[in-house]
Amino acid sequence: MPYYILLAIMSQPAVRIEGVSKNYDAIVALDGISFAIEQGKICGLLGANGAGKTTTVKILSTLVRPDRGRAEICGVDVVAEPRRARSLIGYVPQELTVDPYLTAREHLNYYASLYHLAPPVREARIKELVALLGLAGAEDRRARHFSGGMKKKLDLACGLLHRPQVVLLDEPSLGLDLSVRHNVWGYIAGLKAEGATVLLCTNYMDEAERLCDEVAIIDKGKIVVSGTPDNLRSQLHRDLIVLEVAHADSNGEVGLQRLEQALRDWAMVREIERNTTRLRIYVDADTTALARVLQTAGSLDIPIQSVTHRRPGLDEVFLHHTGHGLREEA
């Protein structure tokens, strides 16, 4: 293959969405969204329930046709060539899809046959995923006897079995306990190391912070901002200082009230949130801010138990750009 053709193939995004809109009667699910994911990257799509994440994934997986716009998987138009697009993806939906009358092994063998995996590869992949997701010993049990968490694990195993070029994950950690979530994160990171591209729809900020090279925040069917987590945090131009007192007694609570009143006059202070034991102070990025806040707290004899100082997380980024928390209904 000529070098310039190979270079063009390698440089095109693994996922591209341009001006995609989708309505369900009077409901606007997507309103002209555009974003792209480079090959070998993990992109997080963050949004509250009803923001448009699942509709986006269903369009990319060829289950829903967009009303307008274009969506591509590795340069393949998902509307014009749906069969070819499906051969490139692995899709794990938010809803459970397991058949209650099949065993875990029967599920995995069925999907392996759909993906045309050779018998030696099939057995190795099934063994790997069963161990990874904590299904060892349950391979020959029917899915109707599984808990909701076990059914989710089986869905993940079916979607990841063939190690696709592009992986579409819609809330993959929903219903999983923390230890299994960490195992799944490790496997997703391993997919990336092998060159796979991942679109991760999630409501877990720790998941996005740990895994994603880039994130796109979707709200009411529109992409409101996108970029790397570091860049999005730095664009807020502020740090977060959290002071906590030991108990919600009169001295601590009154002290925090006095400190809040003193800090509100500072030019560097952007916002303050207070409850009975904690004061969250958003300040302009300034190396002297923490020392000055602690000096003021000391002068007011406030019994501080703990102090943290960090840049805002993705939850603050989300709140800044949407005006509401991630777990609120859109």
mmCIF file of C-alpha atoms in Angstrom:
data_model
loop_
_atom_site.group_PDB
_atom_site.id
_atom_site.type_symbol
_atom_site.label_atom_id
_atom_site.label_comp_id
_atom_site.label_asym_id
_atom_site.label_seq_id
_atom_site.Cartn_x
_atom_site.Cartn_y
_atom_site.Cartn_z
ATOM 1 C CA MET A 1 0.000 0.000 0.000
ATOM 2 C CA PRO A 2 1.419 3.442 -0.884
ATOM 3 C CA TYR A 3 2.736 5.360 2.111
ATOM 4 C CA TYR A 4 0.442 8.361 1.612
ATOM 5 C CA ILE A 5 -2.660 6.111 1.620
ATOM 6 C CA LEU A 6 -1.485 4.324 4.762
ATOM 7 C CA LEU A 7 -0.830 7.670 6.437
ATOM 8 C CA ALA A 8 -4.329 8.892 5.573
ATOM 9 C CA ILE A 9 -5.892 5.739 7.047
ATOM 10 C CA MET A 10 -3.884 6.065 10.246
ATOM 11 C CA SER A 11 -4.648 9.769 10.663
ATOM 12 C CA GLN A 12 -8.429 9.580 10.316
ATOM 13 C CA PRO A 13 -10.409 9.526 13.581
ATOM 14 C CA ALA A 14 -11.706 6.180 14.761
ATOM 15 C CA VAL A 15 -15.049 7.811 15.608
ATOM 16 C CA ARG A 16 -16.411 10.908 13.920
ATOM 17 C CA ILE A 17 -19.793 12.572 14.454
ATOM 18 C CA GLU A 18 -20.651 15.700 12.472
ATOM 19 C CA GLY A 19 -23.830 17.726 12.957
ATOM 20 C CA VAL A 20 -25.882 14.757 14.165
ATOM 21 C CA SER A 21 -29.463 15.439 15.261
ATOM 22 C CA LYS A 22 -32.173 13.082 16.447
ATOM 23 C CA ASN A 23 -35.736 13.812 17.531
ATOM 24 C CA TYR A 24 -38.293 11.489 19.077
ATOM 25 C CA ASP A 25 -41.533 13.245 18.174
ATOM 26 C CA ALA A 26 -41.375 16.517 20.127
ATOM 27 C CA ILE A 27 -38.353 15.450 22.187
ATOM 28 C CA VAL A 28 -34.950 16.657 20.945
ATOM 29 C CA ALA A 29 -32.505 13.915 21.878
ATOM 30 C CA LEU A 30 -29.518 15.293 19.922
ATOM 31 C CA ASP A 31 -29.190 18.812 18.563
ATOM 32 C CA GLY A 32 -26.424 18.932 15.952
ATOM 33 C CA ILE A 33 -23.607 17.404 17.984
ATOM 34 C CA SER A 34 -20.077 17.050 16.602
ATOM 35 C CA PHE A 35 -16.977 15.398 18.063
ATOM 36 C CA ALA A 36 -14.239 12.968 17.068
ATOM 37 C CA ILE A 37 -12.099 10.357 18.822
ATOM 38 C CA GLU A 38 -8.584 9.674 17.614
ATOM 39 C CA GLN A 39 -7.460 6.089 17.190
ATOM 40 C CA GLY A 40 -6.203 4.453 20.353
ATOM 41 C CA LYS A 41 -7.830 7.012 22.661
ATOM 42 C CA ILE A 42 -10.486 6.698 25.356
ATOM 43 C CA CYS A 43 -13.128 9.424 25.221
ATOM 44 C CA GLY A 44 -15.651 9.897 27.993
ATOM 45 C CA LEU A 45 -19.128 11.165 27.170
ATOM 46 C CA LEU A 46 -20.429 12.770 30.363
ATOM 47 C CA GLY A 47 -24.032 13.774 30.818
ATOM 48 C CA ALA A 48 -26.976 13.507 33.183
ATOM 49 C CA ASN A 49 -29.772 11.038 32.532
ATOM 50 C CA GLY A 50 -31.606 12.026 29.355
ATOM 51 C CA ALA A 51 -28.785 14.224 28.040
ATOM 52 C CA GLY A 52 -28.328 12.185 24.843
ATOM 53 C CA LYS A 53 -25.520 9.737 25.661
ATOM 54 C CA THR A 54 -27.402 6.540 24.882
ATOM 55 C CA THR A 55 -28.881 7.946 21.666
ATOM 56 C CA THR A 56 -25.366 8.839 20.528
ATOM 57 C CA VAL A 57 -24.102 5.309 21.196
ATOM 58 C CA LYS A 58 -27.109 3.722 19.490
ATOM 59 C CA ILE A 59 -26.477 5.811 16.370
ATOM 60 C CA LEU A 60 -22.820 4.742 16.297
ATOM 61 C CA SER A 61 -23.836 1.097 16.784
ATOM 62 C CA THR A 62 -26.336 1.342 13.850
ATOM 63 C CA LEU A 63 -29.373 0.694 16.089
ATOM 64 C CA VAL A 64 -30.809 4.200 15.524
ATOM 65 C CA ARG A 65 -30.680 6.306 12.367
ATOM 66 C CA PRO A 66 -29.893 10.001 12.807
ATOM 67 C CA ASP A 67 -32.340 12.550 11.378
ATOM 68 C CA ARG A 68 -29.462 14.703 10.151
ATOM 69 C CA GLY A 69 -25.682 14.647 10.105
ATOM 70 C CA ARG A 70 -23.057 11.970 9.602
ATOM 71 C CA ALA A 71 -21.511 9.352 11.890
ATOM 72 C CA GLU A 72 -18.471 7.235 11.020
ATOM 73 C CA ILE A 73 -16.578 4.316 12.548
ATOM 74 C CA CYS A 74 -13.010 4.161 11.170
ATOM 75 C CA GLY A 75 -14.160 6.113 8.128
ATOM 76 C CA VAL A 76 -17.198 3.880 7.531
ATOM 77 C CA ASP A 77 -20.559 5.680 7.357
ATOM 78 C CA VAL A 78 -22.811 3.891 9.847
ATOM 79 C CA VAL A 79 -25.967 4.686 7.826
ATOM 80 C CA ALA A 80 -24.613 3.864 4.351
ATOM 81 C CA GLU A 81 -22.656 0.752 5.418
ATOM 82 C CA PRO A 82 -24.155 -0.526 8.685
ATOM 83 C CA ARG A 83 -22.954 -4.123 8.306
ATOM 84 C CA ARG A 84 -19.365 -3.046 7.756
ATOM 85 C CA ALA A 85 -19.560 -0.600 10.655
ATOM 86 C CA ARG A 86 -20.878 -3.317 12.982
ATOM 87 C CA SER A 87 -17.889 -5.529 12.141
ATOM 88 C CA LEU A 88 -15.609 -2.875 13.638
ATOM 89 C CA ILE A 89 -17.332 -2.324 16.983
ATOM 90 C CA GLY A 90 -18.036 -3.955 20.289
ATOM 91 C CA TYR A 91 -21.142 -2.613 21.997
ATOM 92 C CA VAL A 92 -22.119 -3.000 25.644
ATOM 93 C CA PRO A 93 -25.516 -1.344 26.195
ATOM 94 C CA GLN A 94 -26.831 0.155 29.386
ATOM 95 C CA GLU A 95 -29.762 -2.260 29.467
ATOM 96 C CA LEU A 96 -29.175 -5.911 30.339
ATOM 97 C CA THR A 97 -29.467 -8.120 27.251
ATOM 98 C CA VAL A 98 -28.673 -11.619 28.497
ATOM 99 C CA ASP A 99 -31.005 -14.516 27.707
ATOM 100 C CA PRO A 100 -32.258 -15.959 30.997
ATOM 101 C CA TYR A 101 -32.364 -19.529 29.622
ATOM 102 C CA LEU A 102 -28.768 -19.681 28.378
ATOM 103 C CA THR A 103 -25.734 -20.365 30.524
ATOM 104 C CA ALA A 104 -22.812 -17.949 30.630
ATOM 105 C CA ARG A 105 -20.750 -20.360 28.538
ATOM 106 C CA GLU A 106 -23.538 -20.671 25.949
ATOM 107 C CA HIS A 107 -23.763 -16.876 25.708
ATOM 108 C CA LEU A 108 -20.045 -16.531 25.116
ATOM 109 C CA ASN A 109 -19.855 -19.369 22.603
ATOM 110 C CA TYR A 110 -22.791 -17.878 20.710
ATOM 111 C CA TYR A 111 -21.112 -14.468 20.472
ATOM 112 C CA ALA A 112 -17.795 -16.087 19.571
ATOM 113 C CA SER A 113 -19.487 -17.800 16.629
ATOM 114 C CA LEU A 114 -21.023 -14.502 15.506
ATOM 115 C CA TYR A 115 -17.548 -12.954 15.569
ATOM 116 C CA HIS A 116 -16.058 -15.989 13.741
ATOM 117 C CA LEU A 117 -13.436 -16.640 16.417
ATOM 118 C CA ALA A 118 -11.349 -19.751 15.845
ATOM 119 C CA PRO A 119 -11.821 -22.446 18.548
ATOM 120 C CA PRO A 120 -8.414 -21.957 20.252
ATOM 121 C CA VAL A 121 -8.884 -18.174 20.358
ATOM 122 C CA ARG A 122 -12.478 -18.626 21.511
ATOM 123 C CA GLU A 123 -11.519 -20.769 24.493
ATOM 124 C CA ALA A 124 -8.674 -18.468 25.534
ATOM 125 C CA ARG A 125 -10.851 -15.341 25.379
ATOM 126 C CA ILE A 126 -13.724 -16.942 27.279
ATOM 127 C CA LYS A 127 -11.373 -18.147 30.014
ATOM 128 C CA GLU A 128 -9.749 -14.704 30.253
ATOM 129 C CA LEU A 129 -13.024 -12.783 30.541
ATOM 130 C CA VAL A 130 -14.661 -15.231 32.930
ATOM 131 C CA ALA A 131 -11.717 -14.824 35.294
ATOM 132 C CA LEU A 132 -11.528 -11.055 34.845
ATOM 133 C CA LEU A 133 -15.191 -10.415 35.602
ATOM 134 C CA GLY A 134 -15.539 -12.846 38.476
ATOM 135 C CA LEU A 135 -17.749 -15.370 36.700
ATOM 136 C CA ALA A 136 -15.456 -18.363 37.295
ATOM 137 C CA GLY A 137 -17.507 -21.259 38.659
ATOM 138 C CA ALA A 138 -20.726 -19.852 37.207
ATOM 139 C CA GLU A 139 -20.021 -20.618 33.536
ATOM 140 C CA ASP A 140 -22.631 -23.382 33.360
ATOM 141 C CA ARG A 141 -25.380 -21.693 35.373
ATOM 142 C CA ARG A 142 -28.368 -20.271 33.522
ATOM 143 C CA ALA A 143 -28.480 -16.485 33.494
ATOM 144 C CA ARG A 144 -31.926 -16.427 35.131
ATOM 145 C CA HIS A 145 -30.189 -17.457 38.366
ATOM 146 C CA PHE A 146 -27.682 -14.576 38.137
ATOM 147 C CA SER A 147 -27.867 -11.388 40.141
ATOM 148 C CA GLY A 148 -28.158 -8.077 38.302
ATOM 149 C CA GLY A 149 -24.439 -7.478 38.766
ATOM 150 C CA MET A 150 -23.541 -10.885 37.330
ATOM 151 C CA LYS A 151 -25.760 -10.269 34.305
ATOM 152 C CA LYS A 152 -23.940 -6.972 33.726
ATOM 153 C CA LYS A 153 -20.608 -8.781 33.861
ATOM 154 C CA LEU A 154 -21.829 -11.281 31.281
ATOM 155 C CA ASP A 155 -22.961 -8.451 29.000
ATOM 156 C CA LEU A 156 -19.493 -6.937 29.249
ATOM 157 C CA ALA A 157 -17.835 -10.248 28.440
ATOM 158 C CA CYS A 158 -20.011 -10.711 25.332
ATOM 159 C CA GLY A 159 -19.252 -7.216 24.053
ATOM 160 C CA LEU A 160 -15.502 -7.418 24.602
ATOM 161 C CA LEU A 161 -14.955 -11.024 23.531
ATOM 162 C CA HIS A 162 -13.681 -10.290 20.016
ATOM 163 C CA ARG A 163 -11.403 -7.357 20.972
ATOM 164 C CA PRO A 164 -12.962 -4.904 18.500
ATOM 165 C CA GLN A 165 -11.253 -1.847 17.001
ATOM 166 C CA VAL A 166 -13.850 0.488 18.539
ATOM 167 C CA VAL A 167 -15.571 -0.254 21.853
ATOM 168 C CA LEU A 168 -18.834 1.512 22.740
ATOM 169 C CA LEU A 169 -19.546 1.271 26.468
ATOM 170 C CA ASP A 170 -22.780 2.701 27.866
ATOM 171 C CA GLU A 171 -22.491 2.862 31.673
ATOM 172 C CA PRO A 172 -20.257 -0.261 31.871
ATOM 173 C CA SER A 173 -19.778 -0.047 35.650
ATOM 174 C CA LEU A 174 -23.450 0.337 36.546
ATOM 175 C CA GLY A 175 -24.393 -2.297 39.107
ATOM 176 C CA LEU A 176 -20.841 -3.559 39.642
ATOM 177 C CA ASP A 177 -19.120 -3.600 43.017
ATOM 178 C CA LEU A 178 -15.968 -1.548 43.462
ATOM 179 C CA SER A 179 -13.466 -4.400 43.092
ATOM 180 C CA VAL A 180 -15.008 -5.568 39.809
ATOM 181 C CA ARG A 181 -15.189 -1.960 38.575
ATOM 182 C CA HIS A 182 -11.425 -1.730 39.065
ATOM 183 C CA ASN A 183 -10.955 -4.996 37.150
ATOM 184 C CA VAL A 184 -13.067 -3.650 34.296
ATOM 185 C CA TRP A 185 -11.067 -0.405 34.285
ATOM 186 C CA GLY A 186 -7.872 -2.403 34.000
ATOM 187 C CA TYR A 187 -9.268 -4.366 31.070
ATOM 188 C CA ILE A 188 -10.420 -1.182 29.301
ATOM 189 C CA ALA A 189 -6.942 0.290 29.768
ATOM 190 C CA GLY A 190 -5.546 -2.942 28.326
ATOM 191 C CA LEU A 191 -7.773 -2.588 25.253
ATOM 192 C CA LYS A 192 -6.345 0.871 24.707
ATOM 193 C CA ALA A 193 -2.796 -0.459 25.082
ATOM 194 C CA GLU A 194 -3.581 -2.913 22.288
ATOM 195 C CA GLY A 195 -4.729 -0.054 20.034
ATOM 196 C CA ALA A 196 -8.502 -0.105 20.566
ATOM 197 C CA THR A 197 -10.531 3.106 20.668
ATOM 198 C CA VAL A 198 -13.148 3.467 23.402
ATOM 199 C CA LEU A 199 -16.215 5.677 23.767
ATOM 200 C CA LEU A 200 -17.161 5.526 27.433
ATOM 201 C CA CYS A 201 -20.539 6.890 28.536
ATOM 202 C CA THR A 202 -20.403 7.233 32.297
ATOM 203 C CA ASN A 203 -21.845 8.995 35.318
ATOM 204 C CA TYR A 204 -18.836 8.064 37.453
ATOM 205 C CA MET A 205 -16.361 10.937 37.615
ATOM 206 C CA ASP A 206 -13.643 8.725 39.087
ATOM 207 C CA GLU A 207 -14.034 6.423 36.094
ATOM 208 C CA ALA A 208 -13.659 9.326 33.647
ATOM 209 C CA GLU A 209 -10.734 10.833 35.581
ATOM 210 C CA ARG A 210 -8.864 7.536 35.648
ATOM 211 C CA LEU A 211 -9.475 6.274 32.120
ATOM 212 C CA CYS A 212 -10.233 9.067 29.682
ATOM 213 C CA ASP A 213 -7.748 10.870 27.446
ATOM 214 C CA GLU A 214 -10.518 13.302 26.493
ATOM 215 C CA VAL A 215 -14.052 14.015 27.655
ATOM 216 C CA ALA A 216 -17.057 15.615 26.010
ATOM 217 C CA ILE A 217 -19.830 16.996 28.185
ATOM 218 C CA ILE A 218 -23.302 16.638 26.694
ATOM 219 C CA ASP A 219 -26.288 18.525 28.096
ATOM 220 C CA LYS A 220 -29.820 18.618 26.687
ATOM 221 C CA GLY A 221 -28.671 17.105 23.417
ATOM 222 C CA LYS A 222 -25.725 19.451 22.838
ATOM 223 C CA ILE A 223 -21.973 19.114 23.355
ATOM 224 C CA VAL A 224 -21.230 22.059 25.625
ATOM 225 C CA VAL A 225 -17.472 21.559 25.979
ATOM 226 C CA SER A 226 -14.795 18.988 25.182
ATOM 227 C CA GLY A 227 -11.080 18.520 25.759
ATOM 228 C CA THR A 228 -8.606 16.699 27.962
ATOM 229 C CA PRO A 229 -9.502 16.526 31.659
ATOM 230 C CA ASP A 230 -6.443 18.627 32.543
ATOM 231 C CA ASN A 231 -7.304 21.346 30.048
ATOM 232 C CA LEU A 232 -10.932 21.512 31.132
ATOM 233 C CA ARG A 233 -9.915 21.818 34.776
ATOM 234 C CA SER A 234 -7.326 24.485 34.035
ATOM 235 C CA GLN A 235 -9.861 26.552 32.070
ATOM 236 C CA LEU A 236 -11.746 27.222 35.300
ATOM 237 C CA HIS A 237 -8.706 29.194 36.533
ATOM 238 C CA ARG A 238 -9.393 28.320 40.130
ATOM 239 C CA ASP A 239 -8.374 25.999 42.938
ATOM 240 C CA LEU A 240 -10.473 24.381 45.635
ATOM 241 C CA ILE A 241 -9.619 24.645 49.339
ATOM 242 C CA VAL A 242 -11.678 22.554 51.747
ATOM 243 C CA LEU A 243 -11.532 23.201 55.499
ATOM 244 C CA GLU A 244 -13.267 20.800 57.874
ATOM 245 C CA VAL A 245 -13.912 21.038 61.618
ATOM 246 C CA ALA A 246 -14.243 18.008 63.881
ATOM 247 C CA HIS A 247 -17.855 18.421 65.003
ATOM 248 C CA ALA A 248 -20.954 20.403 64.113
ATOM 249 C CA ASP A 249 -20.799 22.175 67.478
ATOM 250 C CA SER A 250 -21.383 25.859 68.076
ATOM 251 C CA ASN A 251 -17.688 26.772 68.063
ATOM 252 C CA GLY A 252 -16.943 25.048 64.790
ATOM 253 C CA GLU A 253 -20.059 26.161 62.974
ATOM 254 C CA VAL A 254 -19.870 29.734 64.205
ATOM 255 C CA GLY A 255 -16.170 29.793 63.350
ATOM 256 C CA LEU A 256 -16.827 28.685 59.777
ATOM 257 C CA GLN A 257 -19.485 31.373 59.459
ATOM 258 C CA ARG A 258 -17.011 34.016 60.632
ATOM 259 C CA LEU A 259 -14.327 32.715 58.276
ATOM 260 C CA GLU A 260 -16.774 32.756 55.368
ATOM 261 C CA GLN A 261 -17.660 36.373 56.110
ATOM 262 C CA ALA A 262 -13.975 37.319 56.247
ATOM 263 C CA LEU A 263 -13.091 35.563 52.980
ATOM 264 C CA ARG A 264 -15.988 36.912 50.939
ATOM 265 C CA ASP A 265 -14.262 40.294 50.741
ATOM 266 C CA TRP A 266 -11.165 38.806 49.090
ATOM 267 C CA ALA A 267 -10.733 39.506 45.398
ATOM 268 C CA MET A 268 -9.258 36.026 44.757
ATOM 269 C CA VAL A 269 -12.280 34.208 46.225
ATOM 270 C CA ARG A 270 -14.706 33.120 43.501
ATOM 271 C CA GLU A 271 -17.262 31.122 45.466
ATOM 272 C CA ILE A 272 -17.824 29.679 48.947
ATOM 273 C CA GLU A 273 -20.022 26.750 49.976
ATOM 274 C CA ARG A 274 -20.612 25.962 53.648
ATOM 275 C CA ASN A 275 -22.344 23.250 55.651
ATOM 276 C CA THR A 276 -22.173 22.538 59.370
ATOM 277 C CA THR A 277 -18.647 21.082 59.380
ATOM 278 C CA ARG A 278 -17.059 22.021 56.061
ATOM 279 C CA LEU A 279 -16.143 25.115 54.068
ATOM 280 C CA ARG A 280 -15.430 24.746 50.318
ATOM 281 C CA ILE A 281 -13.566 27.782 48.984
ATOM 282 C CA TYR A 282 -12.991 28.302 45.259
ATOM 283 C CA VAL A 283 -10.122 30.694 44.686
ATOM 284 C CA ASP A 284 -8.178 32.019 41.711
ATOM 285 C CA ALA A 285 -5.164 29.831 41.000
ATOM 286 C CA ASP A 286 -2.625 31.396 43.375
ATOM 287 C CA THR A 287 0.257 29.767 45.247
ATOM 288 C CA THR A 288 -0.335 31.999 48.286
ATOM 289 C CA ALA A 289 -4.076 31.272 48.642
ATOM 290 C CA LEU A 290 -3.831 28.290 50.986
ATOM 291 C CA ALA A 291 -1.370 29.979 53.347
ATOM 292 C CA ARG A 292 -3.505 33.108 53.540
ATOM 293 C CA VAL A 293 -6.701 31.137 54.222
ATOM 294 C CA LEU A 294 -5.021 29.122 56.986
ATOM 295 C CA GLN A 295 -3.543 32.273 58.518
ATOM 296 C CA THR A 296 -6.999 33.859 58.618
ATOM 297 C CA ALA A 297 -8.535 30.713 60.123
ATOM 298 C CA GLY A 298 -5.830 30.681 62.790
ATOM 299 C CA SER A 299 -6.449 34.303 63.675
ATOM 300 C CA LEU A 300 -10.122 33.461 64.261
ATOM 301 C CA ASP A 301 -9.246 30.442 66.486
ATOM 302 C CA ILE A 302 -11.189 28.024 64.295
ATOM 303 C CA PRO A 303 -10.588 24.352 65.305
ATOM 304 C CA ILE A 304 -9.625 22.999 61.864
ATOM 305 C CA GLN A 305 -9.423 19.191 61.688
ATOM 306 C CA SER A 306 -8.413 18.710 58.040
ATOM 307 C CA VAL A 307 -7.385 20.757 55.017
ATOM 308 C CA THR A 308 -7.282 19.814 51.338
ATOM 309 C CA HIS A 309 -6.113 21.930 48.434
ATOM 310 C CA ARG A 310 -6.582 20.768 44.853
ATOM 311 C CA ARG A 311 -7.589 21.788 41.395
ATOM 312 C CA PRO A 312 -11.279 21.320 40.601
ATOM 313 C CA GLY A 313 -12.327 17.854 39.461
ATOM 314 C CA LEU A 314 -14.537 16.975 36.521
ATOM 315 C CA ASP A 315 -17.596 17.329 38.744
ATOM 316 C CA GLU A 316 -16.815 21.054 39.158
ATOM 317 C CA VAL A 317 -16.137 21.317 35.410
ATOM 318 C CA PHE A 318 -19.509 19.718 34.692
ATOM 319 C CA LEU A 319 -21.334 21.999 37.117
ATOM 320 C CA HIS A 320 -19.614 25.075 35.678
ATOM 321 C CA HIS A 321 -20.662 24.341 32.085
ATOM 322 C CA THR A 322 -24.164 22.948 32.680
ATOM 323 C CA GLY A 323 -25.385 24.644 35.843
ATOM 324 C CA HIS A 324 -26.360 21.343 37.470
ATOM 325 C CA GLY A 325 -24.759 18.238 38.921
ATOM 326 C CA LEU A 326 -24.043 15.139 36.856
ATOM 327 C CA ARG A 327 -26.529 12.945 38.687
ATOM 328 C CA GLU A 328 -29.423 15.382 38.379
ATOM 329 C CA GLU A 329 -32.038 14.630 35.722
ATOM 330 C CA ALA A 330 -31.510 16.654 32.545
#
